[in-house]
Short mmCIF file of C-alpha atoms and ligand atoms in Angstrom, two decimals:
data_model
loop_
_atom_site.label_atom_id
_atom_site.label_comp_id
_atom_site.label_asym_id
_atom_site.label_seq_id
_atom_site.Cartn_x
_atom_site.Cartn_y
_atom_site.Cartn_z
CA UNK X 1 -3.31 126.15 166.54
CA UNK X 2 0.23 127.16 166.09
CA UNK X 3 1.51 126.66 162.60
CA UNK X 4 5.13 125.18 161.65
CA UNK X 5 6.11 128.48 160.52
CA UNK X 6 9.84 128.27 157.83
CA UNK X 7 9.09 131.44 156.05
CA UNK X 8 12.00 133.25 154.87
CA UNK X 9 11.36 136.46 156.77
CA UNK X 10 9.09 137.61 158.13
CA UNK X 11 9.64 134.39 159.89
CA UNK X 12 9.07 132.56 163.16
CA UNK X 13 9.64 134.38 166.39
CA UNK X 14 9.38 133.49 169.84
CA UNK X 15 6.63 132.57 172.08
CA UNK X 16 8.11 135.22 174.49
CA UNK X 17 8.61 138.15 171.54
CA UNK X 18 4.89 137.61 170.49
CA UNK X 19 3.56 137.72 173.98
CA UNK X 20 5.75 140.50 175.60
CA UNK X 21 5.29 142.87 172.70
CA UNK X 22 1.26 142.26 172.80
CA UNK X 23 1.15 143.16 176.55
CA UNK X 24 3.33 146.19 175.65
CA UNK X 25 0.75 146.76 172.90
CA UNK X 26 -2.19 146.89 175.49
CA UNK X 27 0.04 148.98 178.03
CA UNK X 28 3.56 149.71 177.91
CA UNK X 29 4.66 148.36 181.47
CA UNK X 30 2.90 150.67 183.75
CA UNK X 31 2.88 153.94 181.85
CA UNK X 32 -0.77 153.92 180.87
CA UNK X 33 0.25 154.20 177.21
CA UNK X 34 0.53 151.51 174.20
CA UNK X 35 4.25 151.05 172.97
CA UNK X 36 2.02 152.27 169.75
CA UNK X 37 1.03 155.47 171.48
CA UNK X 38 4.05 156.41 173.51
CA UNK X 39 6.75 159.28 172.78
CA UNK X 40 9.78 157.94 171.05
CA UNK X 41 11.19 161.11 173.57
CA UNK X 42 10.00 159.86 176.54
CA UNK X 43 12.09 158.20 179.39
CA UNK X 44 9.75 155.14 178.70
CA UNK X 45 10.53 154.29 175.47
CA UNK X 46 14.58 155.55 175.85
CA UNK X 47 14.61 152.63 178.22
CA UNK X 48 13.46 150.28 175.66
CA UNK X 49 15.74 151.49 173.14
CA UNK X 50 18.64 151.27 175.53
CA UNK X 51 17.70 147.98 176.71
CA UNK X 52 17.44 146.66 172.76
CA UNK X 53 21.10 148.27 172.43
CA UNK X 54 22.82 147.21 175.57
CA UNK X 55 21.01 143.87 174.63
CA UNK X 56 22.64 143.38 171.25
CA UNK X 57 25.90 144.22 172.73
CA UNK X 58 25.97 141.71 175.30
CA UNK X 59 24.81 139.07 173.25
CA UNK X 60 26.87 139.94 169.93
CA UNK X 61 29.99 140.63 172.56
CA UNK X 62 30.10 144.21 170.47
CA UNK X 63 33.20 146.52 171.38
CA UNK X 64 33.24 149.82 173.24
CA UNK X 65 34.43 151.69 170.02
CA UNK X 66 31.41 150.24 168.05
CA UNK X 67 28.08 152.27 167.33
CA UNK X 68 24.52 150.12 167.26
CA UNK X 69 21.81 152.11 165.24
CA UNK X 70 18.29 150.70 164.63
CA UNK X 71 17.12 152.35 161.22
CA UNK X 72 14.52 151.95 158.81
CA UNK X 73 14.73 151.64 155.27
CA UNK X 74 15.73 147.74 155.23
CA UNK X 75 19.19 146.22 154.41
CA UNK X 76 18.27 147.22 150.72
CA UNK X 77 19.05 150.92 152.00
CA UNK X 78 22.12 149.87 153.26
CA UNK X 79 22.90 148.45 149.67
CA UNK X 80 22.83 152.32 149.34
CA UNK X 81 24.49 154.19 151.85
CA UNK X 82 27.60 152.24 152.35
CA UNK X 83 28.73 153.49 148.81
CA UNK X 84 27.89 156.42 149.44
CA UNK X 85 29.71 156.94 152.69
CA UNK X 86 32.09 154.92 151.95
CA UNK X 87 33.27 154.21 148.14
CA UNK X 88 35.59 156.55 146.95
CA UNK X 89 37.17 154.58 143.85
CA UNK X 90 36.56 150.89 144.08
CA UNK X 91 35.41 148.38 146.83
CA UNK X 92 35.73 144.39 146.94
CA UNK X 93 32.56 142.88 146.52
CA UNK X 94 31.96 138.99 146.70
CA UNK X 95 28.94 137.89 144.54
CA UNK X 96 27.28 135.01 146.42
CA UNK X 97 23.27 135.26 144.78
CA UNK X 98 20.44 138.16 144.40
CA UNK X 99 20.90 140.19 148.05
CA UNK X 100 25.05 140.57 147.13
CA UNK X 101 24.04 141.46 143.76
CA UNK X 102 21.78 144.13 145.06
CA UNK X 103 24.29 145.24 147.14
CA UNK X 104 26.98 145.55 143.74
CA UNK X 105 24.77 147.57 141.91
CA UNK X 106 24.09 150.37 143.91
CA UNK X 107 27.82 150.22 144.65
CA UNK X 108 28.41 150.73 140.79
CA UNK X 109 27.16 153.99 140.65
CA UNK X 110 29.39 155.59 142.94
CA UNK X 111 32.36 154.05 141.89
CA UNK X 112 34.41 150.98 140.64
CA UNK X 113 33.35 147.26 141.99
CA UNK X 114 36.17 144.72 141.96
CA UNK X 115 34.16 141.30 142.26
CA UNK X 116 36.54 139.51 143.79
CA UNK X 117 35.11 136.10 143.82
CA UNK X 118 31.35 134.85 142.28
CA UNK X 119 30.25 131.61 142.12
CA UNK X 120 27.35 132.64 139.80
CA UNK X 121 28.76 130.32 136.99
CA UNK X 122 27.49 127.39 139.29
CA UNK X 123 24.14 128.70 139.91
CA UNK X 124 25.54 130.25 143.12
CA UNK X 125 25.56 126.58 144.66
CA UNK X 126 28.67 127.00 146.78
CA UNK X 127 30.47 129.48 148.91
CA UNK X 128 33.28 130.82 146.82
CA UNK X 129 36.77 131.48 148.55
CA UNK X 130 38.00 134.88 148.22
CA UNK X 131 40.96 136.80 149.51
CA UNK X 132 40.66 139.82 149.85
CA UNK X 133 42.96 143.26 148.45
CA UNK X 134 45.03 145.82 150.27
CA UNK X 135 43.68 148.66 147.20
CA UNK X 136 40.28 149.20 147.72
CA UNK X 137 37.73 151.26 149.84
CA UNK X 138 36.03 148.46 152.09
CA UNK X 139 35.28 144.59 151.41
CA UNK X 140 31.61 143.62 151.36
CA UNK X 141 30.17 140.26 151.69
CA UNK X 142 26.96 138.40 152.23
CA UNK X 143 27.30 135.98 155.34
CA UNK X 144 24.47 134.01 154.96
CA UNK X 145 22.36 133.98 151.13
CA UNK X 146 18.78 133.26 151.87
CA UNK X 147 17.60 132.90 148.66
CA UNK X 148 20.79 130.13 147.77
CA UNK X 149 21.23 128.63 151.02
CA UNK X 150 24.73 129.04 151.16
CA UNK X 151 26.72 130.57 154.41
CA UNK X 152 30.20 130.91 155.46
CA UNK X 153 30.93 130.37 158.95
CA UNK X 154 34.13 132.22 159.54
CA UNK X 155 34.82 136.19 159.70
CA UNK X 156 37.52 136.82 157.42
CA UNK X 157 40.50 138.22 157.94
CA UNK X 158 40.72 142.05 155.98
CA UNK X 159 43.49 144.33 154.92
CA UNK X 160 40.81 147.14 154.68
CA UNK X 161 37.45 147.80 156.41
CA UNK X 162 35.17 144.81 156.17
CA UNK X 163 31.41 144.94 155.61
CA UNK X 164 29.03 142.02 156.20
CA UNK X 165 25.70 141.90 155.40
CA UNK X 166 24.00 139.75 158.10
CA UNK X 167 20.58 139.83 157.28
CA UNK X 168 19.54 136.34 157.54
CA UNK X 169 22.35 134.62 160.24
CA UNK X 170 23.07 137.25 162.64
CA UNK X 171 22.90 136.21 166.23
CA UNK X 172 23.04 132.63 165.02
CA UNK X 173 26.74 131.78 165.83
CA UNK X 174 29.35 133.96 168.15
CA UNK X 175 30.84 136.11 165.44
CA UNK X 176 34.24 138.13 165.89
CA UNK X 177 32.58 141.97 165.72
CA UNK X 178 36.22 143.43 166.44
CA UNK X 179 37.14 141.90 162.73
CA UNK X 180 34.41 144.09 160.85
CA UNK X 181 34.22 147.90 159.79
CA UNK X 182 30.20 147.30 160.02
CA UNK X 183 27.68 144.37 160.14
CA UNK X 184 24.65 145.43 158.98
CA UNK X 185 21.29 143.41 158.32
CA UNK X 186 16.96 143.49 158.28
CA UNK X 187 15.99 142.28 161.82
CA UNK X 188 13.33 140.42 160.26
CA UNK X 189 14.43 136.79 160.44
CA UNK X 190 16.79 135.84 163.43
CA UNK X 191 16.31 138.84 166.02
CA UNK X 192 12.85 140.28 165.50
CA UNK X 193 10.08 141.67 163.36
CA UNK X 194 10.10 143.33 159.68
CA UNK X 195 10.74 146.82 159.84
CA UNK X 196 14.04 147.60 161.53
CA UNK X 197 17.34 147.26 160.11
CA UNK X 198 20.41 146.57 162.32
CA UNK X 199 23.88 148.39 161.74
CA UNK X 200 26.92 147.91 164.06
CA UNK X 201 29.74 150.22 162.47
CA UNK X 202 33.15 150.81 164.14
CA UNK X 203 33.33 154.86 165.12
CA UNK X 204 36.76 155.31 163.34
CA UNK X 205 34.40 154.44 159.92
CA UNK X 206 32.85 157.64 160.71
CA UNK X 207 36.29 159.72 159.53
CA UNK X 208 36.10 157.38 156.68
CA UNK X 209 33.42 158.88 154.83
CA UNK X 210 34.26 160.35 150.94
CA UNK X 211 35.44 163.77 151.51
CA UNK X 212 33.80 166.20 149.48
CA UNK X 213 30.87 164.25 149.10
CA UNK X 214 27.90 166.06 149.72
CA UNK X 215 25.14 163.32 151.48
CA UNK X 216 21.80 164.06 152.21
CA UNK X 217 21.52 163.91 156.32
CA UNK X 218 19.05 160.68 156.81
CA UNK X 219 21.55 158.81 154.82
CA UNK X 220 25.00 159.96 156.49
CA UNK X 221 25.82 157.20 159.24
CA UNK X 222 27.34 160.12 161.53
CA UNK X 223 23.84 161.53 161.64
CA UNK X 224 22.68 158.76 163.46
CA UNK X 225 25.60 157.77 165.50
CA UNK X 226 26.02 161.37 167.05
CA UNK X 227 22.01 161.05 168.02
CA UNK X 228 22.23 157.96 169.59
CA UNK X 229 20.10 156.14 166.71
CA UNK X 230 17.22 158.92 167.40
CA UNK X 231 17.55 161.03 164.88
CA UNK X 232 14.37 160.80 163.57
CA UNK X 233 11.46 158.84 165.00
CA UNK X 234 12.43 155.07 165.49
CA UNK X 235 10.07 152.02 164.53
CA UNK X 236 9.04 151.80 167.86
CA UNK X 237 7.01 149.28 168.33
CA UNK X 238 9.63 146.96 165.98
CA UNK X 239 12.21 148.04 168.49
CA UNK X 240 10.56 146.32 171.25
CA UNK X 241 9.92 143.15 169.23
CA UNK X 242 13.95 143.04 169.00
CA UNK X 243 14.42 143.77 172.52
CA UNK X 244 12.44 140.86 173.15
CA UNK X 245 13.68 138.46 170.95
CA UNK X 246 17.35 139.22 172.10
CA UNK X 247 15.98 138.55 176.14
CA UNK X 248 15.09 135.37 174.82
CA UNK X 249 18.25 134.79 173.29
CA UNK X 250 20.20 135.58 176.23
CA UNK X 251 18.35 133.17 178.66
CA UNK X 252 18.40 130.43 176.36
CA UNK X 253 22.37 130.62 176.90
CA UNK X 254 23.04 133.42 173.90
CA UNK X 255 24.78 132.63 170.84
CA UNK X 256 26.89 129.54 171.85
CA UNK X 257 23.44 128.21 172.69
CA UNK X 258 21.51 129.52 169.14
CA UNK X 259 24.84 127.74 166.84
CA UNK X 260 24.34 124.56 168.70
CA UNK X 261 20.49 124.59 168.39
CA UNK X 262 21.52 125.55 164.41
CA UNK X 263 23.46 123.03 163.43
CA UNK X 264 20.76 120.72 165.27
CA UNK X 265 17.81 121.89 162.82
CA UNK X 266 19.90 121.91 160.01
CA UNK X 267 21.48 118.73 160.26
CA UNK X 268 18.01 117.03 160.90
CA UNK X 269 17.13 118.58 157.57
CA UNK X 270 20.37 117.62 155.71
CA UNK X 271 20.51 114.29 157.17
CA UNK X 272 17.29 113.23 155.37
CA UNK X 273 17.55 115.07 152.12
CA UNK X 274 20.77 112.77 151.48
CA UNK X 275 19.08 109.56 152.59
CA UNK X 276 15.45 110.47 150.72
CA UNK X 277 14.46 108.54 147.78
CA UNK X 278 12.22 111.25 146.78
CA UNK X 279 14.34 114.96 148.12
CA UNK X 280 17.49 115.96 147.66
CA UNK X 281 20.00 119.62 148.89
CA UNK X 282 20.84 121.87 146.12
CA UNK X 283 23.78 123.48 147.62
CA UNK X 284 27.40 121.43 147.74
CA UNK X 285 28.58 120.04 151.27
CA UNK X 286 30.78 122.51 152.79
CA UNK X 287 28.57 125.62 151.86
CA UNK X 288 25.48 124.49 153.00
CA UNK X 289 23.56 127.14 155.16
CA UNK X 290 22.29 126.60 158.51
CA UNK X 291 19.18 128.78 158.02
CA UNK X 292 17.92 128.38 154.78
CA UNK X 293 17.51 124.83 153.11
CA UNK X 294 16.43 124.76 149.68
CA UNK X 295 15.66 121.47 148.40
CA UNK X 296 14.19 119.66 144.95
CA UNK X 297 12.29 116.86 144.47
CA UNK X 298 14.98 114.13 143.25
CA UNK X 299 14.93 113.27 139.03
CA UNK X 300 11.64 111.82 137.43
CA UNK X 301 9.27 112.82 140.32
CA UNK X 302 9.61 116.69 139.71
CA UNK X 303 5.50 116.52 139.08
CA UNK X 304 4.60 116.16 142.71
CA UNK X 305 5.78 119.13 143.61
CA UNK X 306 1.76 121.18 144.50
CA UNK X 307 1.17 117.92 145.95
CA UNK X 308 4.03 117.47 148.93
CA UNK X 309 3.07 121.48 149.63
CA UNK X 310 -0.32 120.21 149.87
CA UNK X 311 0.69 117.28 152.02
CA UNK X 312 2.69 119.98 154.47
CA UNK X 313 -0.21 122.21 154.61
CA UNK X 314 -2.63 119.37 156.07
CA UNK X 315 0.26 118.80 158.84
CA UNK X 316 0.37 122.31 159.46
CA UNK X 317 3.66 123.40 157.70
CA UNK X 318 3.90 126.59 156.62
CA UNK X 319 6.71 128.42 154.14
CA UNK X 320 8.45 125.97 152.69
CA UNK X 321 7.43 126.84 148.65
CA UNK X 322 10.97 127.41 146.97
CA UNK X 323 11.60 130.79 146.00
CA UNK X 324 11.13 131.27 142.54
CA UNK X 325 14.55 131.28 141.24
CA UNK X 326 15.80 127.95 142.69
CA UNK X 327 12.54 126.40 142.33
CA UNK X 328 11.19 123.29 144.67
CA UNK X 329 11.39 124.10 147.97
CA UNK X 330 13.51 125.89 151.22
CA UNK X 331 12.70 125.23 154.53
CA UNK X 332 13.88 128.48 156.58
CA UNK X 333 14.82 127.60 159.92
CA UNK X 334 15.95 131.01 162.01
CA UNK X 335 16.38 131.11 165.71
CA UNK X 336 12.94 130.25 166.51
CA UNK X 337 11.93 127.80 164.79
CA UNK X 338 12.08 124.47 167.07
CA UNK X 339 13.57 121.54 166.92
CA UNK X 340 9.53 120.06 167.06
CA UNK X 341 8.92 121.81 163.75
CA UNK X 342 12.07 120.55 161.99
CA UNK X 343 10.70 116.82 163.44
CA UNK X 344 7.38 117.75 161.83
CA UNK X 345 8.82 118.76 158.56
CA UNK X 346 11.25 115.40 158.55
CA UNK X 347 8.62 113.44 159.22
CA UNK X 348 6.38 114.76 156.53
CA UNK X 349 8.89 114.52 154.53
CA UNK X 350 9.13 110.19 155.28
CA UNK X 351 5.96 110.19 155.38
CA UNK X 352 5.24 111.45 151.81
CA UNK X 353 8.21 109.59 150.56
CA UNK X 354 6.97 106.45 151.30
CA UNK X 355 3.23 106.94 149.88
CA UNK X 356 5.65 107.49 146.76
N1 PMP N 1 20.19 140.84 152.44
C1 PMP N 1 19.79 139.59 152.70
C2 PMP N 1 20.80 138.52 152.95
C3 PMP N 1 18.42 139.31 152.73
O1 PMP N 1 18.00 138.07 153.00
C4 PMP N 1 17.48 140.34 152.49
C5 PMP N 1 15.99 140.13 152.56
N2 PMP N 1 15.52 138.88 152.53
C6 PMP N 1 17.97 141.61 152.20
C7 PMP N 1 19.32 141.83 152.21
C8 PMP N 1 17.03 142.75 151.93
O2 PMP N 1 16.49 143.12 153.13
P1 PMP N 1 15.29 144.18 153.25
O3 PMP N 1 14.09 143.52 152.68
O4 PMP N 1 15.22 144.36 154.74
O5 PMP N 1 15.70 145.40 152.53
#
């Protein structure tokens, strides 16, 4: 039987993604090969890749004058080589919890980080507002903080290239591409499997890189723009899993249709952690994040927490153990996940209430 699955990523994926990319992994459409077996140079697999790409464009609404790569290395590598493309003297950063603080210190060692806003001092709790300066490099923020549960559902406006990490909330809300320098995320929780990393960069970033700067080739964005993504041997077979999950996305009505089934799962969630006796949000109102919902067990009944992760187990509900710096618990609730498994999870969560 088919678990309740809220893990944080790895995560959930769809019926279709799981099924399609099996088939493919017995025999990739009629070519006699596995998509594990198959030439990343062959016409076969170029039409997967393609497909993924023109894919992601259509659903994302990406420009003309954008590049899409699919790289390896995860979003931590990204931490990386934006600096080092891109940070000549000093670059915006907003601190919103672990992944944005990452992303600040491999900025620091290739030049100056302004943090222009942090809302560590609260436990990172709430979205802070930042505005953002003319003086800098680039802007970098986190969209979505998995680990915090906070998200911000606007694209800012920027006086200077704007990066977004989108790890954890791409493709779940129409998002203004044409305002960003480069998104840039793991695939691994709204789009597809672990082990490709998405980056959508603007081409005129590409002129922007630190002159003089000597960067080794596999980390140089222009490397992979100017080979269409195939520089060096793709991960294949996570390729396909994307291309898959993005079909789905698309006939489920695309991204107008993924916000509206968001806000449905989350607001199931939220809903009952303010009315529980026994659970309660840790993020303030007006920050909280669509896909990831941590939540503690309210004052004086902090003991039961092995228990109700017991109780979910027995109904089949997977993921929800906090991660270890918040503590409790955080249901993660991507794309996938259905509105049956957030009714599951509510109801487990009345359920063990009221033995309580
Ligand atoms: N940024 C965010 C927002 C994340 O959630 C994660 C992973 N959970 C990362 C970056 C790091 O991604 P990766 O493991 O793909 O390097």
């Amino acid at each position: 039987m088919r678990k309740h699955i809220f893990n944080a990523g790895p995560c959930k994926l769809p019926d279709a993604t799981l099924e399609n990319v099996s088939s493919a992994v017995i025999e990739l459409g009629n070519t006699g090969q596995s998509i594990l077996e198959v030439s990343h140079r062959s016409a076969d697999f170029q039409a997967v890749h393609d497909e993924a790409i023109n894919l992601f464009r259509e659903v994302l609404d990406i420009p003309a004058d954008y590049s899409v790569l699919f790289l390896g290395g995860g979003a931590s590598l990204q931490f990386c080589m934006i600096p080092y493309n891109f940070l000549n003297t000093r670059a915006a950063y907003v601190n919103t919890g672990t992944w944005s603080t990452a992303a600040i210190k491999e900025a620091r060692m290739w030049g100056e980080v302004d943090v222009i806003a942090s809302s560590e001092a609260d436990g990172f709790t709430y979205y802070p507002p930042f505005t953002i300066p003319a003086d800098v490099d680039y802007a970098h923020f986190t969209s979505n903080n998995t680990i915090r549960g906070t998200e911000i559902f606007t694209d800012p406006d920027s006086p200077v290239p704007l990066i977004c990490d989108m790890s954890s909330d791409i493709c779940s809300r129409p998002v203004d591409v044409s305002k960003y320098a480069m998104i840039y995320g793991g695939a691994q929780k709204n789009i597809g499997p672990a082990g490709v990393t998405f980056v959508i960069i603007k081409n005129d970033m590409l002129e922007r890189v630190v002159a003089g700067r000597i960067i080794p080739t596999m980390l140089r964005y222009k490397t992979h723009v100017e080979k269409g993504s195939m520089y060096n041997t793709p991960p294949c077979v996570n390729i396909l899993g994307v291309k898959e999950t993005l079909k789905w996305i698309k006939s489920l009505g695309g991204l107008k249709a993924m916000e509206k089934l968001a806000i449905t799962r989350s607001d199931m969630i939220y809903n009952e952690l303010e009315k529980s006796k026994l659970f309660r949000p840790v993020v303030k109102e007006g920050s909280r994040s669509r896909m990831n919902i941590p939540f503690l067990l309210r004052e004086g009944h902090e003991g039961l927490e092995k228990e109700f992760l017991d109780f979910a187990k027995s109904r089949n509900i997977v993921g929800i153990k906090g991660h270890r710096s918040v503590g409790g618990f955080r249901a993660s609730v991507y794309n996938a996940c259905s509105i049956e498994d957030v009714k599951a999870l509510v109801t487990a969560m009345q359920d063990f209430a009221a033995k309580h």
